Coordinates of C-alpha atoms and ligand atoms in Angstrom, one line a residue:
M1 CA -29.6 15.6 -36.3
T2 CA -28.4 12.5 -38.2
A3 CA -30.5 9.3 -37.7
E4 CA -27.0 7.5 -36.3
L5 CA -26.8 9.6 -33.6
E6 CA -29.7 8.2 -31.3
R7 CA -28.0 7.7 -27.8
V8 CA -24.9 9.5 -26.3
V9 CA -23.6 7.8 -23.2
V10 CA -21.4 9.6 -20.8
V11 CA -19.6 8.0 -18.2
G12 CA -18.8 9.8 -15.0
A13 CA -21.7 11.6 -13.7
S14 CA -19.5 14.7 -12.1
L15 CA -18.3 18.1 -13.6
A16 CA -17.1 17.3 -16.9
G17 CA -19.7 14.8 -17.2
L18 CA -22.6 17.3 -16.1
R19 CA -21.4 19.8 -18.6
A20 CA -21.6 17.3 -21.5
A21 CA -24.8 16.4 -21.1
E22 CA -25.9 20.1 -20.5
T23 CA -24.1 20.8 -23.9
L24 CA -25.9 17.8 -25.8
R25 CA -29.3 19.4 -24.9
N26 CA -28.3 22.8 -25.2
E27 CA -27.1 22.4 -28.7
G28 CA -30.3 20.3 -29.7
F29 CA -29.7 17.0 -29.3
D30 CA -33.2 15.5 -28.4
G31 CA -31.9 11.8 -28.8
E32 CA -31.1 9.7 -25.6
V33 CA -28.7 10.7 -23.2
V34 CA -27.8 8.3 -20.8
V35 CA -25.0 9.2 -17.8
I36 CA -23.3 6.6 -15.9
G37 CA -22.2 7.3 -12.4
A38 CA -20.3 5.3 -9.9
E39 CA -21.0 7.1 -6.9
P40 CA -24.7 7.0 -5.8
H41 CA -25.0 11.0 -5.8
R42 CA -25.8 13.5 -8.5
P43 CA -23.3 15.6 -9.2
Y44 CA -21.9 17.6 -7.2
D45 CA -18.6 20.4 -7.0
R46 CA -15.3 18.9 -5.5
P47 CA -13.3 22.0 -4.9
P48 CA -15.5 22.8 -1.3
L49 CA -14.7 19.0 0.1
S50 CA -11.2 20.5 1.1
K51 CA -12.4 24.1 2.2
K52 CA -16.1 24.8 3.5
L53 CA -17.6 21.8 3.6
L54 CA -14.7 20.2 5.3
A55 CA -14.8 23.2 7.9
G56 CA -18.4 22.3 8.6
E57 CA -19.1 26.0 7.1
W58 CA -21.5 24.4 4.3
E59 CA -23.5 21.3 4.0
P60 CA -23.8 18.9 1.2
D61 CA -27.0 20.2 -0.5
R62 CA -25.2 23.7 -0.8
I63 CA -22.2 21.9 -3.3
Q64 CA -24.8 20.2 -5.4
L65 CA -23.8 21.5 -9.5
R66 CA -27.5 22.0 -10.3
Q67 CA -30.9 22.2 -8.5
A68 CA -33.0 19.4 -8.3
G69 CA -35.5 21.1 -10.9
A70 CA -32.5 21.7 -13.5
F71 CA -31.3 17.9 -13.3
D72 CA -34.6 16.6 -14.2
E73 CA -35.1 19.4 -16.9
L74 CA -32.2 18.0 -18.5
D75 CA -34.3 15.0 -19.7
V76 CA -31.0 12.8 -18.8
S77 CA -31.4 9.0 -18.2
W78 CA -29.3 9.1 -14.9
R79 CA -28.0 5.6 -14.0
L80 CA -26.1 6.3 -10.5
G81 CA -24.3 4.0 -8.1
V82 CA -23.5 1.7 -11.1
A83 CA -20.5 1.9 -12.5
A84 CA -18.8 1.0 -16.0
A85 CA -16.8 -2.2 -16.2
G86 CA -15.7 -2.3 -19.7
L87 CA -15.8 -0.7 -23.4
D88 CA -16.2 -2.6 -26.6
L89 CA -15.6 -0.6 -29.2
D90 CA -16.6 -2.9 -32.0
E91 CA -20.1 -3.4 -30.5
R92 CA -20.0 0.1 -29.6
R93 CA -21.1 -1.1 -26.1
L94 CA -20.6 -0.6 -22.4
H95 CA -20.5 -3.4 -20.0
L96 CA -21.4 -2.2 -16.6
T97 CA -21.1 -3.7 -12.7
D98 CA -24.4 -4.9 -12.4
G99 CA -24.2 -7.2 -15.3
E100 CA -26.1 -4.5 -18.0
T101 CA -24.8 -3.4 -21.0
V102 CA -25.7 -0.2 -22.8
D103 CA -25.4 0.9 -26.3
F104 CA -24.2 3.5 -27.8
D105 CA -23.7 5.9 -30.9
G106 CA -21.5 8.5 -29.0
C107 CA -19.2 8.2 -25.8
I108 CA -18.1 10.8 -23.3
I109 CA -15.7 9.3 -21.0
A110 CA -15.5 11.4 -17.8
T111 CA -14.4 9.4 -15.3
G112 CA -11.6 11.3 -13.7
A113 CA -9.4 10.3 -11.2
L114 CA -8.9 8.2 -8.0
C115 CA -6.7 9.0 -5.4
R116 CA -3.2 6.9 -4.9
R117 CA -3.1 4.9 -2.0
L118 CA -0.3 3.8 0.5
P119 CA 0.4 0.1 1.1
E120 CA -2.3 -1.2 3.3
Q121 CA -3.9 2.3 3.7
S122 CA -7.8 0.8 3.9
R123 CA -6.4 -1.3 6.9
Y124 CA -6.2 1.7 9.4
G125 CA -9.5 3.4 10.3
H126 CA -7.7 6.7 11.4
V127 CA -6.3 6.9 7.7
H128 CA -8.0 9.2 5.3
E129 CA -8.2 10.2 1.6
L130 CA -9.9 12.7 0.0
R131 CA -11.6 12.9 -3.2
T132 CA -15.6 12.4 -2.6
L133 CA -18.3 14.1 -0.5
D134 CA -18.2 10.9 1.5
D135 CA -14.2 10.9 2.3
S136 CA -15.0 14.5 3.1
M137 CA -18.0 13.9 5.6
R138 CA -15.9 11.5 7.1
L139 CA -12.8 13.5 7.5
R140 CA -15.2 16.0 8.9
T141 CA -16.4 14.3 11.7
A142 CA -12.8 13.2 12.6
I143 CA -11.2 16.6 12.9
A144 CA -14.1 19.2 13.5
D145 CA -13.7 19.1 17.3
G146 CA -10.2 20.2 17.2
G147 CA -7.3 19.2 19.3
H148 CA -6.1 16.2 17.2
H149 CA -2.6 15.7 15.7
V150 CA -3.5 15.7 11.8
V151 CA -1.1 14.5 9.9
V152 CA -0.9 15.0 6.2
I153 CA 1.3 13.1 3.6
G154 CA 1.9 15.3 0.7
A155 CA 2.3 19.0 0.1
G156 CA 0.1 19.2 -3.0
F157 CA -2.9 21.3 -3.3
I158 CA -5.3 19.2 -1.5
G159 CA -2.7 18.4 1.1
L160 CA -2.3 22.0 1.4
E161 CA -5.9 23.0 1.9
V162 CA -6.4 20.2 4.2
A163 CA -3.7 21.1 6.6
A164 CA -5.3 24.7 6.3
T165 CA -8.6 23.8 7.3
A166 CA -7.6 21.3 9.9
R167 CA -5.5 24.2 11.3
Q168 CA -8.7 26.6 11.5
L169 CA -10.7 23.8 13.1
G170 CA -8.1 24.0 16.3
N171 CA -5.8 20.8 15.1
E172 CA -2.3 21.0 15.5
V173 CA -1.2 19.9 11.9
T174 CA 2.0 18.6 10.6
V175 CA 2.7 18.1 6.7
L176 CA 5.1 15.3 5.6
E177 CA 6.6 16.1 2.2
G178 CA 9.1 13.7 -0.1
A179 CA 10.2 16.4 -2.6
S180 CA 12.3 19.4 -1.1
A181 CA 9.3 22.1 -0.9
P182 CA 5.5 22.0 -0.7
L183 CA 3.9 22.1 -4.7
I184 CA 6.9 21.3 -6.8
R185 CA 4.8 19.6 -9.2
G186 CA 2.2 22.8 -9.7
L187 CA 4.2 25.9 -8.7
G188 CA 7.9 25.1 -8.7
A189 CA 10.3 24.9 -5.9
E190 CA 10.7 28.6 -5.4
M191 CA 7.1 29.9 -5.5
G192 CA 6.5 26.1 -3.7
A193 CA 8.4 27.0 -0.5
A194 CA 6.8 30.6 -0.4
I195 CA 3.8 29.2 -0.1
G196 CA 5.0 26.6 2.3
A197 CA 6.4 29.4 4.4
M198 CA 2.9 30.9 5.0
H199 CA 1.7 27.6 5.9
E200 CA 4.6 27.7 8.4
A201 CA 3.6 31.5 9.7
R202 CA -0.3 30.4 10.2
G203 CA 0.7 27.2 12.7
V204 CA 1.0 24.2 10.4
A205 CA 4.5 22.3 10.3
V206 CA 6.0 21.7 7.1
R207 CA 8.6 19.2 6.7
C208 CA 10.2 19.1 3.4
D209 CA 12.6 16.2 2.2
V210 CA 11.0 13.4 4.2
R211 CA 10.4 9.8 3.4
V212 CA 7.2 7.7 4.7
D213 CA 8.1 4.0 5.1
R214 CA 4.6 3.1 6.3
L215 CA 1.0 3.7 8.0
H216 CA 1.3 2.8 11.9
D217 CA -1.4 2.6 14.4
D218 CA -0.4 5.3 16.0
G219 CA 0.7 7.7 12.9
V220 CA 3.2 7.9 10.6
L221 CA 6.8 6.1 10.3
L222 CA 9.3 7.7 8.4
E223 CA 12.3 5.9 6.8
G224 CA 15.2 6.1 9.6
G225 CA 12.7 4.8 12.4
E226 CA 10.7 8.2 13.5
L227 CA 7.5 7.9 14.3
V228 CA 5.4 11.3 14.1
E229 CA 2.3 10.2 16.1
S230 CA -1.2 11.3 14.9
D231 CA -4.7 10.2 15.5
V232 CA -6.1 11.5 12.1
V233 CA -3.7 10.7 8.6
V234 CA -4.8 12.0 5.5
V235 CA -2.9 10.7 2.5
G236 CA -2.8 13.1 -0.5
I237 CA 0.1 12.0 -2.7
G238 CA -1.8 12.7 -5.9
V239 CA -4.3 10.7 -8.1
T240 CA -4.2 8.4 -10.9
P241 CA -6.8 9.0 -14.2
A242 CA -9.5 6.2 -13.5
T243 CA -8.6 4.2 -16.6
Q244 CA -8.9 0.5 -15.2
W245 CA -12.0 -0.3 -16.4
L246 CA -10.7 0.5 -20.0
G247 CA -7.8 -1.9 -19.7
D248 CA -9.5 -4.5 -22.4
S249 CA -10.7 -1.7 -24.4
G250 CA -7.8 -1.1 -26.8
L251 CA -7.7 2.4 -26.4
E252 CA -4.9 4.0 -26.1
L253 CA -4.0 4.8 -22.2
R254 CA -1.3 6.5 -20.9
D255 CA -1.9 8.3 -17.7
G256 CA -5.2 9.2 -18.8
V257 CA -7.3 8.3 -21.9
V258 CA -5.1 9.6 -24.8
C259 CA -7.1 12.0 -27.5
D260 CA -6.0 14.3 -30.0
E261 CA -6.7 18.1 -30.4
T262 CA -10.2 18.0 -30.5
L263 CA -10.6 15.3 -27.5
R264 CA -11.3 12.4 -29.7
A265 CA -9.7 9.1 -28.5
R266 CA -7.9 6.9 -30.4
R267 CA -7.0 3.1 -30.2
D268 CA -3.6 1.4 -29.0
D269 CA -2.5 1.3 -32.3
G270 CA -3.2 5.3 -33.3
A271 CA -6.3 4.7 -35.5
A272 CA -8.7 7.1 -34.4
V273 CA -12.0 5.8 -32.6
P274 CA -15.3 7.2 -34.3
G275 CA -18.0 8.8 -31.4
V276 CA -15.8 8.4 -28.6
Y277 CA -14.2 11.4 -26.6
A278 CA -12.7 12.2 -23.5
A279 CA -13.4 14.9 -20.7
G280 CA -11.8 16.1 -17.5
D281 CA -9.2 14.9 -15.4
V282 CA -9.2 11.5 -17.1
L283 CA -8.1 13.0 -19.9
R284 CA -4.9 13.5 -22.1
W285 CA -4.8 15.3 -24.7
M286 CA -2.6 17.3 -27.4
N287 CA -3.3 20.9 -26.3
P288 CA -2.8 22.9 -29.4
L289 CA -2.0 26.1 -27.8
F290 CA 1.2 24.6 -26.0
G291 CA 2.3 22.1 -28.4
E292 CA 2.5 19.5 -25.5
E293 CA 0.3 16.8 -24.2
M294 CA -1.2 17.2 -21.2
R295 CA -3.7 16.2 -18.4
I296 CA -5.1 18.6 -15.9
E297 CA -6.8 17.8 -12.9
H298 CA -8.2 21.2 -12.4
W299 CA -12.1 22.4 -12.1
T300 CA -12.2 25.1 -15.2
N301 CA -10.8 22.4 -18.0
A302 CA -12.9 20.0 -17.2
A303 CA -15.8 22.3 -17.3
E304 CA -14.8 23.5 -20.5
Q305 CA -13.7 20.1 -22.0
G306 CA -16.9 18.4 -21.1
A307 CA -18.4 21.2 -23.4
V308 CA -15.9 20.8 -26.5
A309 CA -16.3 16.6 -26.5
A310 CA -20.2 17.2 -26.6
R311 CA -20.3 19.5 -29.4
N312 CA -17.5 17.3 -31.0
V313 CA -19.5 14.3 -31.0
L314 CA -22.4 16.2 -32.5
A315 CA -20.2 18.0 -35.2
A316 CA -19.0 14.5 -36.2
A317 CA -22.3 12.9 -36.4
A318 CA -23.4 15.7 -38.8
G319 CA -20.4 15.6 -40.5
A320 CA -19.2 19.1 -39.7
D321 CA -15.6 20.2 -38.5
A322 CA -14.3 19.5 -35.3
E323 CA -13.2 22.4 -32.7
E324 CA -10.1 22.2 -31.3
Y325 CA -9.3 22.4 -27.5
G326 CA -6.7 25.0 -27.3
A327 CA -6.7 25.9 -24.0
V328 CA -4.6 27.9 -20.7
P329 CA -4.5 25.7 -18.0
F330 CA -6.0 27.3 -14.9
F331 CA -6.4 26.8 -11.3
W332 CA -7.6 28.0 -8.1
S333 CA -6.6 27.0 -4.5
D334 CA -7.7 28.6 -1.0
Q335 CA -5.7 28.3 1.9
F336 CA -6.3 30.2 4.5
D337 CA -6.6 33.6 3.6
I338 CA -4.3 32.8 0.9
R339 CA -5.8 32.7 -2.8
I340 CA -3.9 30.7 -4.8
Q341 CA -4.4 31.2 -8.8
F342 CA -2.5 30.3 -11.8
L343 CA -2.4 30.7 -15.8
G344 CA -0.4 28.1 -17.7
R345 CA 2.2 25.9 -16.8
A346 CA 5.1 25.2 -14.4
D347 CA 7.7 23.4 -15.4
A348 CA 11.1 22.6 -13.1
D349 CA 13.5 24.4 -15.3
D350 CA 11.2 27.7 -15.9
E351 CA 12.4 30.8 -15.2
V352 CA 10.6 32.6 -12.4
A353 CA 10.1 36.1 -11.4
V354 CA 8.3 38.1 -9.0
V355 CA 6.9 41.0 -11.3
A356 CA 4.4 42.9 -8.9
G357 CA 4.0 42.9 -5.2
S358 CA 6.3 41.0 -2.8
I359 CA 6.1 37.5 -1.2
D360 CA 6.6 39.0 2.1
S361 CA 3.2 41.3 1.5
G362 CA 1.4 38.3 1.1
K363 CA 0.5 39.5 -2.3
F364 CA 2.1 39.1 -5.5
L365 CA 2.2 37.9 -9.1
A366 CA 5.1 36.2 -10.3
M367 CA 5.7 35.0 -14.2
Y368 CA 7.4 31.9 -15.7
G369 CA 9.4 31.8 -19.0
R370 CA 10.7 29.1 -20.7
D371 CA 12.5 29.4 -24.6
G372 CA 11.8 33.2 -24.5
R373 CA 8.2 32.8 -23.8
L374 CA 5.6 33.3 -21.4
H375 CA 4.5 30.1 -20.0
G376 CA 2.8 30.3 -16.5
A377 CA 1.9 33.1 -14.2
L378 CA 1.0 33.0 -10.3
G379 CA -1.3 35.5 -8.5
V380 CA -1.3 35.3 -4.8
N381 CA -3.9 37.4 -3.5
A382 CA -3.8 39.2 -6.5
P383 CA -7.0 38.3 -9.0
R384 CA -6.8 41.8 -10.5
W385 CA -3.1 40.8 -11.8
I386 CA -3.7 37.5 -13.0
M387 CA -6.5 37.5 -14.8
P388 CA -5.1 40.0 -17.8
I389 CA -2.4 37.3 -18.2
R390 CA -4.7 35.1 -20.0
K391 CA -4.6 37.2 -22.9
L392 CA -0.8 37.1 -22.8
L393 CA -0.9 33.7 -22.7
L394 CA -3.4 32.7 -25.5
A395 CA -1.6 35.2 -28.0
Q396 CA 1.6 33.2 -27.0
A397 CA 3.3 36.0 -25.6
S398 CA 7.0 36.7 -25.6
W399 CA 9.2 36.7 -22.0
D400 CA 10.4 40.2 -23.1
D401 CA 6.3 41.7 -23.9
A402 CA 5.3 39.9 -20.5
L403 CA 8.0 41.6 -18.7
S404 CA 6.9 44.9 -20.5
H405 CA 3.1 44.2 -19.6
A406 CA 4.1 43.5 -15.6
A407 CA 6.1 46.8 -15.9
T408 CA 2.7 48.6 -16.5
L409 CA 1.2 47.0 -13.1
Ligands
LIG1 P1 -14.3 13.6 -11.3 O1 -14.9 15.3 -11.0 O2 -13.3 12.9 -10.5 O3 -15.4 12.8 -11.7 C1 -15.5 11.1 -11.7 C2 -16.6 11.1 -11.4 O4 -16.5 9.8 -12.2 C3 -16.9 10.4 -10.2 O5 -18.3 10.7 -9.5 C4 -16.5 9.2 -10.5 O6 -17.2 8.1 -9.1 C5 -17.1 8.6 -11.8 N1 -16.7 7.3 -12.0 C6 -15.5 6.8 -12.1 N2 -15.3 5.5 -12.3 C7 -16.1 5.1 -13.0 C8 -16.8 4.2 -14.1 N3 -15.9 3.1 -14.4 N4 -18.0 4.2 -14.2 C9 -18.8 5.3 -14.1 N5 -18.5 6.2 -13.1 C10 -17.3 6.6 -12.9 N6 -10.2 22.0 -9.0 C11 -9.6 23.7 -9.0 O7 -9.2 24.0 -10.2 N7 -9.7 24.4 -7.8 C12 -10.0 24.0 -6.5 O8 -9.8 24.6 -5.5 C13 -10.1 22.1 -6.6 N8 -10.0 21.8 -5.4 C14 -10.3 20.5 -5.4 C15 -10.6 20.1 -4.0 C16 -10.8 18.6 -3.8 C17 -10.8 18.2 -2.5 C18 -10.9 17.8 -5.2 C19 -10.7 16.2 -5.4 C20 -10.6 18.6 -6.2 C21 -10.4 20.2 -6.5 N9 -10.1 20.2 -7.4 C22 -9.8 21.4 -7.9 C23 -10.3 19.5 -9.0 C24 -11.6 19.6 -9.6 O9 -12.4 19.0 -8.7 C25 -11.9 18.4 -10.5 O10 -10.8 18.5 -11.6 C26 -13.1 18.0 -11.1 O11 -13.8 17.3 -10.2 C27 -12.7 17.1 -12.4 O12 -13.9 16.8 -12.7 P2 -14.0 15.5 -13.6 O13 -15.7 15.5 -14.2 O14 -13.3 15.1 -14.8 O15 -13.8 14.3 -12.2

């Protein structure tokens, strides 16, 4: 290792940050690694927060991302329960909320995302959001005994996962969505409506095209005056990347920390910033495989990006070529007995075709096409059909080739 890379600081002690720290060590970096995390907890896994942990089937110790021993073996200085408050690019220095500063030679920004909130949300004791372990435990206490009327605002993935878990615990559940169908942003209107119908069939009331006026002591008030009564409200209206602490840094921020193909950050005048990279939900980068800028809010890509950012910090210090992150976006979501898996992208004007199985049977594969090319694929209870599609997306397969592949299923 070159002498100038003595200390690498990772900001954000979650999935992307942990993968970054582990990769630094696995690649032989023997300098100092400092991980700064705003939460008091060591890195834990978020997907169970809306599923097994919320359902009471798992306890918090089950969602730790590594055993205690493995954390210690990493030989990392964990600074937990303290947040980064500012980044000085010229001094290469982080300012922390406790007044301390940490100088660095390399920095990986992995601060994830924060829940969007409704006005005055924190005033109401019965209103919840779901991003952290503490959020999940608080919501779990509120719904565990069943018999509540739970209203979920927002039919995105997390909203629908919470709806499914709450229903399975014996609660009455209503989902309120402003768009014409659930999951429009992730799956498009047609497939989103299909998933919404599956929720209805399992006892969740899904109300689309409704506008929330405001929160209320007795539930949620809709525009037009209707009160949807509820003693537990969950606000699931999406997230914003956690970049508020970078406001004065001079980094380019645009719905995320804007980075190039190698995940390296740049200044707002476009100049590259040596040694500063981003990964995970906070990252907006140019995905060379799709030729588009993207910000992804999913587990697999966050883990991969953490590793790539770490390797590129090391490559830059060694004067070696940087690695591009050209990836197929991937996520899964579990709702009732429905396993959703998605590869690639879904845009509103994509062509969509169910190419194997059927929506009615509850098991199907749908493909999304754009400009004559395969753009994405959705598997519902169809893991064997969906996973081979990754190869087609990596090969930038044409829509016709993708349909020919589907005909063999
Ligand atoms: P995060 O996990 O958000 O972690 C960022 C960390 O940085 C946090 O601990 C935060 O406190 C900390 N931080 C923020 N600001 C600062 C600061 N200034 N200083 C220091 N620390 C800071 N994905 C899937 O693919 N499938 C799923 O089924 C799925 N289910 C999910 C269910 C829930 C309830 C949630 C919340 C997410 C789910 N995800 C799922 C998404 C997945 O968990 C995220 O994509 C992943 O956690 C992103 O990792 P990250 O490290 O980028 O950010």
